């Protein structure tokens, strides 16, 4: 098997068939990704849909720091314009553009792809609240599925065939085992998860019909944490659905106490176990994926997690340690649809990309706390 670097070094041909070589090749591309022969920056422009959101904003920072140009395309339905200013401040980069637009708006998507001369798309835009997806399924199918179809059709028309898609561990549903491998048959148990699996299926079908496409389906586990500057972080609107942002709001005094959803699970302390992954590690996973797709026209399906699970009580304790604040909590009944435990088998991402999560639970809590302490109202008090 041989891979040719079509876009970067021009004539370089890499012959490889095993993973040791993959490491070497990735190291080469990490060094040279953004440089042309004169050592100046290449015109690599990435369209990041949903780039003003939580995971998107952290990924945009790392893309800019790697020397890439970025166009954020976001309808701001769950984010703020202030994020873009924060990213500019953080990176000092002049290579960031922002388009306020909806991925279902064909004309806006077409202009963004064509006018900006985009080379690859990282597709975060989507709705993600599991409960809401059950009560408003059409909103989720429209936004997450129809929106993705419009984006892909317009990519096809503009000859852009590299996409990294935000999928989720939710696609696995409730398998027999708690450690999810990419081969675990997906069977999502809610509408949100089904929208993610449908888009995965669309992309698998697209790859079959158009072998030149370069596609990554990244299944995130439980993203938490924030950039260590304290300038960007997770900013949920209304009452947070997820554990870490809720705890952060309790620590900062916005909410009185946390409800712990059940302590009668078959786990060591009775509370649910999850694979929390620092958003900075997740962002780095996207950069590694883009680098890989650049050298290999393939379809990747990868778990992005740590492989380790922590209980709700573990997270409370770690957050108290990081913040010096007590987190009052009350144990209430189980939340419908919750599982006792799930965590990633992250070994495939390490084998293929050479990527591995680095940051542990203490960093996840310390960085979340710094962000929350500095921005108790999130971005809402920022113009
Ligand atoms: P987020 O809500 O913070 O970011 C999503 C962004 O997409 C927001 O800025 C929102 O305004 C934008 N958006 C939504 N619909 C859009 C549309 N139609 N057109 C343009 N922009 C639109 O969420 P996040 O946590 O950063 O998640 C990013 C992606 O990762 C989502 O697709 C989500 O489903 C997926 N994911 C998230 C998690 C998680 O726990 N955070 C886990 C697994 C997968
Ligand atoms: C973690 C643990 C709760 C809140 C969700 C989505 C999933 C993915 C990640 C997008 C569980 C407990 C929580 C609270 C609690 N997102 N908990 N009190 O449910 O693992 O995954 O986010 O793709 O699709 O389902 O994450 O943070 O909500 O819950 O006790 O107020 O914390 O029961 O054990 P979850 P979570």
Short mmCIF file of C-alpha atoms in Angstrom, two decimals, residues 10-160:
data_model
loop_
_atom_site.label_atom_id
_atom_site.label_comp_id
_atom_site.label_asym_id
_atom_site.label_seq_id
_atom_site.Cartn_x
_atom_site.Cartn_y
_atom_site.Cartn_z
CA UNK A 10 4.02 17.72 -4.03
CA UNK A 11 6.39 14.98 -5.05
CA UNK A 12 6.80 13.11 -1.80
CA UNK A 13 5.57 9.54 -2.02
CA UNK A 14 5.32 7.55 1.15
CA UNK A 15 5.36 3.80 1.07
CA UNK A 16 3.83 2.25 4.09
CA UNK A 17 1.73 -0.58 5.34
CA UNK A 18 2.14 -0.66 9.07
CA UNK A 19 1.48 1.51 12.07
CA UNK A 20 5.11 2.26 12.98
CA UNK A 21 5.35 3.95 9.63
CA UNK A 22 2.12 5.78 10.36
CA UNK A 23 3.74 7.34 13.42
CA UNK A 24 6.69 8.48 11.38
CA UNK A 25 4.48 9.90 8.67
CA UNK A 26 2.32 11.73 11.17
CA UNK A 27 5.38 13.20 12.84
CA UNK A 28 6.52 14.40 9.42
CA UNK A 29 3.19 16.02 8.71
CA UNK A 30 2.94 17.55 12.16
CA UNK A 31 6.23 19.29 11.43
CA UNK A 32 5.42 20.30 7.88
CA UNK A 33 1.64 20.49 7.76
CA UNK A 34 1.37 24.20 7.24
CA UNK A 35 4.63 25.00 5.53
CA UNK A 36 5.41 25.08 1.87
CA UNK A 37 8.88 24.65 0.38
CA UNK A 38 9.93 28.19 1.30
CA UNK A 39 8.79 27.60 4.88
CA UNK A 40 5.92 30.05 4.61
CA UNK A 41 2.34 29.26 5.51
CA UNK A 42 0.19 27.28 3.11
CA UNK A 43 -3.30 28.40 2.21
CA UNK A 44 -5.03 25.66 4.18
CA UNK A 45 -8.46 26.89 5.16
CA UNK A 46 -10.77 24.83 7.33
CA UNK A 47 -14.50 25.51 7.58
CA UNK A 48 -15.60 24.77 11.14
CA UNK A 49 -19.39 24.47 11.42
CA UNK A 50 -20.49 25.06 14.99
CA UNK A 51 -17.07 26.57 15.66
CA UNK A 52 -18.44 29.08 18.16
CA UNK A 53 -19.70 26.23 20.37
CA UNK A 54 -17.96 24.45 23.22
CA UNK A 55 -15.86 21.80 21.46
CA UNK A 56 -15.66 23.81 18.24
CA UNK A 57 -14.12 26.88 19.87
CA UNK A 58 -11.37 24.85 21.54
CA UNK A 59 -10.63 23.08 18.28
CA UNK A 60 -10.51 26.37 16.37
CA UNK A 61 -7.85 27.64 18.79
CA UNK A 62 -5.68 24.59 18.13
CA UNK A 63 -6.18 24.78 14.36
CA UNK A 64 -5.10 28.44 14.38
CA UNK A 65 -2.14 27.64 16.61
CA UNK A 66 -1.11 24.97 14.10
CA UNK A 67 -0.97 27.70 11.44
CA UNK A 68 -4.19 26.87 9.60
CA UNK A 69 -6.73 29.45 8.52
CA UNK A 70 -10.21 28.95 9.90
CA UNK A 71 -13.69 30.05 8.89
CA UNK A 72 -16.23 29.54 11.64
CA UNK A 73 -19.76 28.98 10.32
CA UNK A 74 -22.30 29.08 13.13
CA UNK A 75 -25.89 30.24 13.56
CA UNK A 76 -25.20 31.12 17.22
CA UNK A 77 -28.25 29.12 18.32
CA UNK A 78 -26.23 27.80 21.26
CA UNK A 79 -23.27 30.16 21.35
CA UNK A 80 -22.21 33.76 21.31
CA UNK A 81 -20.37 36.13 18.98
CA UNK A 82 -18.14 36.92 21.96
CA UNK A 83 -16.48 33.52 21.52
CA UNK A 84 -14.94 34.65 18.25
CA UNK A 85 -13.43 37.74 19.88
CA UNK A 86 -12.10 35.59 22.71
CA UNK A 87 -10.46 33.20 20.23
CA UNK A 88 -8.85 36.13 18.40
CA UNK A 89 -7.57 37.52 21.67
CA UNK A 90 -6.27 34.15 22.77
CA UNK A 91 -4.44 33.26 19.58
CA UNK A 92 -3.59 36.72 18.22
CA UNK A 93 -4.37 35.14 14.87
CA UNK A 94 -5.49 37.14 11.86
CA UNK A 95 -6.49 33.93 10.08
CA UNK A 96 -9.93 33.62 11.62
CA UNK A 97 -13.14 34.55 9.82
CA UNK A 98 -16.65 34.25 11.13
CA UNK A 99 -19.85 33.71 9.15
CA UNK A 100 -23.14 33.80 10.99
CA UNK A 101 -25.14 31.23 9.08
CA UNK A 102 -27.19 28.07 9.29
CA UNK A 103 -26.02 24.80 7.73
CA UNK A 104 -29.57 24.32 6.38
CA UNK A 105 -29.21 27.54 4.39
CA UNK A 106 -27.88 26.15 1.11
CA UNK A 107 -26.89 29.50 -0.36
CA UNK A 108 -25.00 30.56 2.74
CA UNK A 109 -23.17 27.22 2.90
CA UNK A 110 -22.28 27.38 -0.81
CA UNK A 111 -20.86 30.88 -0.50
CA UNK A 112 -18.89 29.94 2.58
CA UNK A 113 -17.33 26.94 0.85
CA UNK A 114 -16.70 28.55 -2.52
CA UNK A 115 -15.79 32.13 -1.66
CA UNK A 116 -13.47 31.14 1.14
CA UNK A 117 -11.61 28.42 -0.85
CA UNK A 118 -12.08 25.82 1.85
CA UNK A 119 -9.98 22.64 1.81
CA UNK A 120 -11.67 20.64 4.60
CA UNK A 121 -14.67 20.83 6.89
CA UNK A 122 -14.89 20.04 10.58
CA UNK A 123 -18.59 19.61 11.26
CA UNK A 124 -19.61 20.31 14.86
CA UNK A 125 -22.89 22.15 14.17
CA UNK A 126 -25.78 20.32 15.76
CA UNK A 127 -28.23 20.14 18.60
CA UNK A 128 -27.22 17.87 21.46
CA UNK A 129 -29.80 17.77 24.27
CA UNK A 130 -30.98 14.17 24.64
CA UNK A 131 -34.20 15.04 26.50
CA UNK A 132 -35.19 17.78 24.05
CA UNK A 133 -34.55 15.41 21.14
CA UNK A 134 -37.24 13.10 22.51
CA UNK A 135 -39.85 15.83 22.85
CA UNK A 136 -38.93 17.69 19.63
CA UNK A 137 -37.66 14.96 17.29
CA UNK A 138 -38.31 16.83 14.04
CA UNK A 139 -36.21 19.75 15.21
CA UNK A 140 -33.31 17.32 15.71
CA UNK A 141 -33.78 15.45 12.42
CA UNK A 142 -34.03 18.75 10.59
CA UNK A 143 -31.06 20.42 12.20
CA UNK A 144 -28.68 17.49 12.58
CA UNK A 145 -29.62 15.29 9.60
CA UNK A 146 -31.05 17.68 6.98
CA UNK A 147 -28.39 20.26 7.86
CA UNK A 148 -25.63 17.69 7.32
CA UNK A 149 -27.13 16.63 3.97
CA UNK A 150 -27.16 20.24 2.74
CA UNK A 151 -23.56 20.68 3.86
CA UNK A 152 -22.44 17.47 2.10
CA UNK A 153 -24.29 18.30 -1.11
CA UNK A 154 -22.64 21.69 -1.24
CA UNK A 155 -19.24 20.18 -0.46
CA UNK A 156 -19.75 17.78 -3.35
CA UNK A 157 -20.62 20.63 -5.72
CA UNK A 158 -17.51 22.57 -4.70
CA UNK A 159 -15.19 19.54 -4.85
CA UNK A 160 -14.39 19.61 -1.17
#
